[in-house]
Short mmCIF file of C-alpha atoms in Angstrom, two decimals:
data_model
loop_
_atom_site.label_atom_id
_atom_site.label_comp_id
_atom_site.label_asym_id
_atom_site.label_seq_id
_atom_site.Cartn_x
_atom_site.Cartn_y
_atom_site.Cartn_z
CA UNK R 24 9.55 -22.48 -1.38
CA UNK R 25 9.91 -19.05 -2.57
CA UNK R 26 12.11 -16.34 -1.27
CA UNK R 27 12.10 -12.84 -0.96
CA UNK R 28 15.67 -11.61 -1.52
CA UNK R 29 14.44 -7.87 -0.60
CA UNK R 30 13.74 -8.67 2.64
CA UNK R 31 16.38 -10.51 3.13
CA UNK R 32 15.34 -14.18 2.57
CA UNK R 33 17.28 -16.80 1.12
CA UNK R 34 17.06 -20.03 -0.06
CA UNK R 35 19.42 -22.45 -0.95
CA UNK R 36 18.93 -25.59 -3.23
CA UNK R 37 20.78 -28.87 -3.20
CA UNK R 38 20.31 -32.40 -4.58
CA UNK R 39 19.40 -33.64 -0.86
CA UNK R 40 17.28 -30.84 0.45
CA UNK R 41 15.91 -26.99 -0.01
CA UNK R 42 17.61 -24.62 2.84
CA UNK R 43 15.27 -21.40 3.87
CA UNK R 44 16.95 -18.71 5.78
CA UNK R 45 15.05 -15.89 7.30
CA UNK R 46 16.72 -13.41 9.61
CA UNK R 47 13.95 -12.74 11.28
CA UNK R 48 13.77 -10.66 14.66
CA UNK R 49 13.08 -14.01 16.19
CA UNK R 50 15.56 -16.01 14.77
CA UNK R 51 17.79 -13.00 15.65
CA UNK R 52 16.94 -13.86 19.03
CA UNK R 53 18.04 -17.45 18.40
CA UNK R 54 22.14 -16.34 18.03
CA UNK R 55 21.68 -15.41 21.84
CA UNK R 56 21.32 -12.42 24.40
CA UNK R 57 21.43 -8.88 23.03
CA UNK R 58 25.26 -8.25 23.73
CA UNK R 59 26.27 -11.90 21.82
CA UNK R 60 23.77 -10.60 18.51
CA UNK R 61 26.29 -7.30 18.59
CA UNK R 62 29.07 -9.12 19.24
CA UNK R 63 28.39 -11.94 16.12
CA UNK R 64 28.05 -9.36 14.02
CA UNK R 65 31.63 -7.63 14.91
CA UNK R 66 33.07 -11.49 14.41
CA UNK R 67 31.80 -11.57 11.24
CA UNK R 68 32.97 -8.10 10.14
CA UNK R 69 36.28 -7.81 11.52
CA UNK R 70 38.33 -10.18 9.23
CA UNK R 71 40.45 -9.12 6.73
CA UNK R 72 38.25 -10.53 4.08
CA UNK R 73 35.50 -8.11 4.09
CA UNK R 74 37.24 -4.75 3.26
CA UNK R 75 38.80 -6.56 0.49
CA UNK R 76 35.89 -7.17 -0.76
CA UNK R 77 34.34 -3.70 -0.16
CA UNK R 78 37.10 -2.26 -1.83
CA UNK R 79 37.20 -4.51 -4.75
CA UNK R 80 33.28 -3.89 -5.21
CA UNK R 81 33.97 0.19 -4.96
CA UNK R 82 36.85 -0.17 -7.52
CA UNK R 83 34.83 -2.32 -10.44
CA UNK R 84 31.47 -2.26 -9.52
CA UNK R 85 31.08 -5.79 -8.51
CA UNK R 86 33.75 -8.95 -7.00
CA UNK R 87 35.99 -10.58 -9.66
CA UNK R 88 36.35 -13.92 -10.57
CA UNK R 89 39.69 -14.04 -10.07
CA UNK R 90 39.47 -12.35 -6.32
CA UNK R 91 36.40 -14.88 -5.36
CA UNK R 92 38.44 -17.51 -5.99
CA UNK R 93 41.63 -16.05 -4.23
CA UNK R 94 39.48 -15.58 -0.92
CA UNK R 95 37.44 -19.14 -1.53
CA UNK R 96 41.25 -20.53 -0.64
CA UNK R 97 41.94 -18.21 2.02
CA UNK R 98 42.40 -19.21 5.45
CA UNK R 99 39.42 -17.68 7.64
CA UNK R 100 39.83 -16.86 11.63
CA UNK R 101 37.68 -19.63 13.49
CA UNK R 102 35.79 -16.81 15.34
CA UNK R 103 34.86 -15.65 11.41
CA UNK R 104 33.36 -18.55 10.65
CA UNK R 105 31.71 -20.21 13.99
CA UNK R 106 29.63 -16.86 14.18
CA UNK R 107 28.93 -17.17 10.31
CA UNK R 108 28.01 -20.77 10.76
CA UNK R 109 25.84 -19.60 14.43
CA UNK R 110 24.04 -16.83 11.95
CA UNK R 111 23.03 -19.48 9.07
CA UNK R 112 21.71 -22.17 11.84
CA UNK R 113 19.76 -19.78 13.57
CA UNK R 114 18.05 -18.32 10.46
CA UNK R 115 16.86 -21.57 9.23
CA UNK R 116 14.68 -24.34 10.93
CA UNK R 117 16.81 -26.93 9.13
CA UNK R 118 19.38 -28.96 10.45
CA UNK R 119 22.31 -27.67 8.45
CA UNK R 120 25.08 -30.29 9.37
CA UNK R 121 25.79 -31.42 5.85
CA UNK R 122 25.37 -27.88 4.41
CA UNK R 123 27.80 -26.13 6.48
CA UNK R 124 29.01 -28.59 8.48
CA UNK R 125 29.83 -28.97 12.38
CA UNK R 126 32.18 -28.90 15.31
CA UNK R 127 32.24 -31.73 17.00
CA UNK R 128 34.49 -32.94 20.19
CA UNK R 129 37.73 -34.17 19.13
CA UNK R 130 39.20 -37.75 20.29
CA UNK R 131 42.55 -36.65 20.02
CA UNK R 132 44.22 -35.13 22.88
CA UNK R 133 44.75 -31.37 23.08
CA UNK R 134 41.83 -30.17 21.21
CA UNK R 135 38.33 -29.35 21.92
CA UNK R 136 36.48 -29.64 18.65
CA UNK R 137 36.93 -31.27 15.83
CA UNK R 138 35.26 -29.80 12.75
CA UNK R 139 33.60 -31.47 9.68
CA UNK R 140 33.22 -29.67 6.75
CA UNK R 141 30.04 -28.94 4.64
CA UNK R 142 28.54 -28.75 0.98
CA UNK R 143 29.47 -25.61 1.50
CA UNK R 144 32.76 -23.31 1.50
CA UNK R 145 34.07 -20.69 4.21
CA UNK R 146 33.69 -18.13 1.85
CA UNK R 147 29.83 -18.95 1.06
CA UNK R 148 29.35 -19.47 4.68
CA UNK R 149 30.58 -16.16 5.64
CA UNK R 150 29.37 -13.76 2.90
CA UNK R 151 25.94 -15.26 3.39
CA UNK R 152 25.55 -14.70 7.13
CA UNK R 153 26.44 -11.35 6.92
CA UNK R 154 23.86 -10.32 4.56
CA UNK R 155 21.55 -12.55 6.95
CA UNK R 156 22.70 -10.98 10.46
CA UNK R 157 22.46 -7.35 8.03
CA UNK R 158 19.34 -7.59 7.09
CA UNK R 159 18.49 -8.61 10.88
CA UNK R 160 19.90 -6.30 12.91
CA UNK R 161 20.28 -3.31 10.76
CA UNK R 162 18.36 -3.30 7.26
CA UNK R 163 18.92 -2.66 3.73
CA UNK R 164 16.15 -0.50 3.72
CA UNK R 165 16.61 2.52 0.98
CA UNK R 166 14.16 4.83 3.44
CA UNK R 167 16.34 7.87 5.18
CA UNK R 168 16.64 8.12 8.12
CA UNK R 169 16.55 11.91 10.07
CA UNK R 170 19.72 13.07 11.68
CA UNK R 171 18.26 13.56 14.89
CA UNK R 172 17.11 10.02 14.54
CA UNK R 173 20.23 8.36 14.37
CA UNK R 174 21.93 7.00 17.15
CA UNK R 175 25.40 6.14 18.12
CA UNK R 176 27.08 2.69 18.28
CA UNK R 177 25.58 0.48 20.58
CA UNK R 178 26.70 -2.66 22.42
CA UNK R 179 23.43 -4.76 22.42
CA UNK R 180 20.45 -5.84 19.68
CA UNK R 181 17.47 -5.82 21.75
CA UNK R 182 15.19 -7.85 19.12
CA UNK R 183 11.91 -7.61 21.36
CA UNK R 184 11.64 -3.46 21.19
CA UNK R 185 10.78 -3.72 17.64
CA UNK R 186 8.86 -6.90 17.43
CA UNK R 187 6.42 -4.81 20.61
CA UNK R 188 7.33 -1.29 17.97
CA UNK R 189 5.59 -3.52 15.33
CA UNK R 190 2.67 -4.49 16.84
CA UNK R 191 2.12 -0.94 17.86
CA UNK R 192 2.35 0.39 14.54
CA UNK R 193 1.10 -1.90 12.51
CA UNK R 194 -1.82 -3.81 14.70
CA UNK R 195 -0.54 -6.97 14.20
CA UNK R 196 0.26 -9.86 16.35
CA UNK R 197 3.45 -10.89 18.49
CA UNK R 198 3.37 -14.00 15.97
CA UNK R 199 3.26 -12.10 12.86
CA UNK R 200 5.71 -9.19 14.05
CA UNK R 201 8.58 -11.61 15.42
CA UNK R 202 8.98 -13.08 11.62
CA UNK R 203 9.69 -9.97 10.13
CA UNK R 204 12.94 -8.73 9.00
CA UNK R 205 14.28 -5.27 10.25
CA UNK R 206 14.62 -4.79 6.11
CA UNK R 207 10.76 -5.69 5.99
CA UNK R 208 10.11 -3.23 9.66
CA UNK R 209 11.71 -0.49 8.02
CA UNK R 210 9.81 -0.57 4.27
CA UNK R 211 6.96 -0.80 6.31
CA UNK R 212 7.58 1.61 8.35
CA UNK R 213 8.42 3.75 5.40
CA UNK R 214 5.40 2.81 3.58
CA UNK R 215 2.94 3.96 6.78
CA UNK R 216 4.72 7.15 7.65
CA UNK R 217 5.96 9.22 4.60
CA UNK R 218 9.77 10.43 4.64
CA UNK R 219 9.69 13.73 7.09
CA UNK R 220 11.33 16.61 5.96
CA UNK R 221 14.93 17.18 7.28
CA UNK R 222 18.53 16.05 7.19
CA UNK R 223 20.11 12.68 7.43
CA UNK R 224 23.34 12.57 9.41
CA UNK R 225 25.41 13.07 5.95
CA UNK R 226 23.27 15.74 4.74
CA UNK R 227 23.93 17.39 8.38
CA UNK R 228 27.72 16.75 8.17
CA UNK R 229 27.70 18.42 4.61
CA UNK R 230 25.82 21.22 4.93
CA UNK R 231 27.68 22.14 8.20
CA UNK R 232 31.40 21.56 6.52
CA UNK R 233 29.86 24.01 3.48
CA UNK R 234 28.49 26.43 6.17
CA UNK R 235 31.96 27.05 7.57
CA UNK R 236 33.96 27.11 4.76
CA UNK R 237 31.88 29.64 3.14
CA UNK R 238 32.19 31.58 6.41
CA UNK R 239 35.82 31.50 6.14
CA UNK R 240 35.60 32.61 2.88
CA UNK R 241 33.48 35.91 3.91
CA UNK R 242 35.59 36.83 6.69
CA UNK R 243 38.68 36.12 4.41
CA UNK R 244 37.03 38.53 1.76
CA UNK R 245 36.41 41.18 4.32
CA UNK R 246 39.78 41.42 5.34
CA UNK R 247 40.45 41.89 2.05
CA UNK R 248 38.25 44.66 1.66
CA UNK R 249 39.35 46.28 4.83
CA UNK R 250 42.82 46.41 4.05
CA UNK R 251 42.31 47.33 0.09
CA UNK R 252 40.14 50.42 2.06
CA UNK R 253 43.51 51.04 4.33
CA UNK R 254 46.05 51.33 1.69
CA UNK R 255 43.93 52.50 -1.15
CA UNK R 256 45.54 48.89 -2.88
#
């Protein structure tokens, strides 16, 4: 097997068995309805693990050893990690039971589920699904994207709007368009209609901010001038 990490493919190699994960708009589908795709996401996003890794990545230009390993024997939230686990199962066509392990229901009174742990660790499990449920949902796609393009936050991933946006712009079948990535819709999108000319949302947000404090400037200046004309100082 062969994977294309651009797109956001990924394969994973053990003794036992080859893993293929493909975050595909219809194994996005696979997590569940529209609201549950948003709502994995925020799981997997909202621990305290990822901005310490954001930062740390900001700060030296990549994760250190020493902070990997720190975060390997960190405790995660269960939410964290049954979403992370949800993401990896539903990208792959695999039974992933000894990879990442399972919940199972518990014998002993007083608890649900009863988990068995993988090849894998929490950390692993977590930092891959959210590159997986990324390239997914949103895309890693370098192309820019117009101001007037961009939309707000949203509550729900509605999968099917692109895979029918696909077909339409592309020609190709419902088959073909539900196994790409939004990562892979967007190059190609990209690819087919050159960048427009205009701003992206930042580009908007800066040249406004320099708009009025040049403004400020002028009418700051002209007072200035006004009252330098007044008293002759």
């Amino acid at each position: 097997m062969i994977q294309i990490k651009e797109i956001g493919e990924f394969l994973i190699c053990t003794p036992e068995a080859d893993y293929m994960f493909r975050p595909s708009f219809e194994n996005m589908m696979r997590i569940g309805e529209p609201q549950e795709i948003v709502q994995t996401f925020a799981d997997l996003h909202s621990d305290e693990i990822t901005p310490l890794i954001e930062s740390a990545a900001q700060a030296y230009g990549y994760v250190p050893a020493w902070l990997i390993e720190h975060i390997r024997n960190s405790t995660y939230g269960k939410q964290a990690l049954m979403a992370a686990m949800s993401v990896m199962q539903a990208c792959s066509n695999d039974d992933l039971s000894l990879l990442i392990g399972d919940f199972r229901p518990a014998k002993s009174k007083g608890r649900a589920f009863k988990r068995r742990v993988g090849q894998m660790g929490d950390f692993e499990i977590i930092v891959i699904a959210q590159s997986l449920i990324t390239h997914g949902i949103i895309g890693k796609s370098k192309a820019r994207q117009l101001q007037r393009n961009e939309s707000g936050p949203t509550t729900e991933f509605n999968a099917f709007e692109y895979i029918s946006a696909a077909r339409m712009h592309f020609g190709i079948s419902r088959e073909e368009a539900q196994q790409l990535t939004m990562t892979e819709f967007q190059m190609m999108l990209s690819a087919k209609y050159p960048p427009q000319k205009g701003y992206t949302k930042e580009e908007y947000d800066s040249a406004t901010d320099d708009y009025f404090s040049n403004k400020a400037k002028r009418i700051e200046k002209e007072k200035k001038n006004k009252k330098q004309a007044v008293t002759g100082w």
